[in-house]
């Protein structure tokens, strides 16, 4: 997705969240996995317990994808939706729609 939309002003980032803060070894494993997937964009690892990010971000379902537009509007795709059509296709379609609208 990053490669597809980077030239159109779209920013992609991943956020790794767990029930409890990860150890340095767990963080290294997450980053190693992302690198193996060619995730050449910003990758963040939250270092707060789940209760903190759940309250701040307003969700507790994982995995999920959240897309924000330039106006601060957003849509969350949760694990149930992502399984129906596939994460990449759903999010790509949504981002294409936002780009045409903005």
XYZ file of C-alpha atoms in Angstrom:
102
model
C 0.000 0.000 0.000
C 2.821 2.382 0.847
C 4.408 1.850 -2.555
C 1.093 2.279 -4.353
C 0.071 5.555 -2.713
C 3.291 7.277 -1.590
C 3.390 9.570 -4.629
C -0.192 10.686 -4.017
C 0.415 12.212 -0.602
C -0.660 9.160 1.392
C 1.288 8.299 4.533
C 1.323 4.716 5.800
C 2.439 3.609 9.243
C 2.026 0.544 11.395
C 1.399 0.499 15.116
C 2.118 -2.619 17.137
C -0.004 -2.901 20.281
C -0.037 -5.663 22.852
C -1.832 -6.297 26.136
C 1.300 -5.336 28.069
C 4.350 -3.336 26.990
C 6.790 -5.434 24.980
C 10.302 -6.309 26.034
C 13.193 -5.100 23.886
C 13.486 -8.625 22.450
C 9.788 -8.680 21.504
C 10.117 -5.237 19.911
C 13.125 -6.430 17.918
C 11.132 -9.453 16.707
C 8.267 -7.211 15.555
C 10.639 -4.932 13.656
C 12.454 -7.903 12.127
C 9.123 -9.281 10.885
C 8.122 -5.917 9.414
C 11.477 -5.624 7.659
C 11.049 -9.126 6.231
C 7.709 -7.932 4.804
C 9.394 -4.896 3.208
C 7.436 -2.524 5.435
C 9.405 0.520 4.270
C 7.322 3.030 6.192
C 7.048 4.264 9.782
C 6.563 1.395 12.238
C 5.631 2.267 15.819
C 5.509 0.060 18.902
C 3.324 1.346 21.737
C 4.883 0.976 25.160
C 1.673 1.344 27.176
C -0.677 -1.311 28.558
C -3.776 -2.149 26.500
C -6.084 -0.208 28.803
C -4.250 3.000 27.928
C -4.324 2.691 24.136
C -7.839 1.261 24.160
C -9.127 4.388 25.901
C -7.089 6.781 23.750
C -7.790 5.131 20.415
C -11.337 3.981 21.187
C -11.078 0.358 20.116
C -9.961 -2.990 21.398
C -10.201 -5.214 18.322
C -6.981 -6.297 16.649
C -5.860 -6.452 13.986
C -7.424 -3.385 12.482
C -6.611 -0.696 9.984
C -7.465 2.962 10.560
C -7.453 5.429 7.675
C -7.482 9.216 8.237
C -7.986 11.823 5.553
C -6.593 15.357 5.464
C -9.716 16.687 7.178
C -9.241 14.415 10.186
C -12.110 12.133 9.216
C -11.397 8.471 9.707
C -12.652 4.957 9.236
C -11.622 1.823 11.065
C -11.544 -1.575 9.393
C -11.631 -4.266 12.064
C -10.612 -7.912 11.922
C -14.114 -9.081 10.928
C -14.342 -6.746 7.923
C -10.784 -7.402 6.858
C -11.428 -11.122 6.638
C -14.393 -10.709 4.295
C -12.697 -9.004 1.351
C -9.082 -8.827 2.371
C -7.347 -5.935 4.054
C -5.459 -4.642 1.059
C -8.432 -4.546 -1.304
C -10.765 -2.917 1.230
C -8.337 -0.250 2.328
C -7.109 0.441 -1.217
C -10.693 0.994 -2.386
C -11.362 3.349 0.522
C -8.164 5.332 -0.020
C -8.910 5.610 -3.751
C -12.326 7.033 -2.866
C -10.791 9.572 -0.479
C -8.217 10.670 -3.040
C -10.909 11.240 -5.678
C -13.044 13.179 -3.197
C -10.311 15.436 -1.761
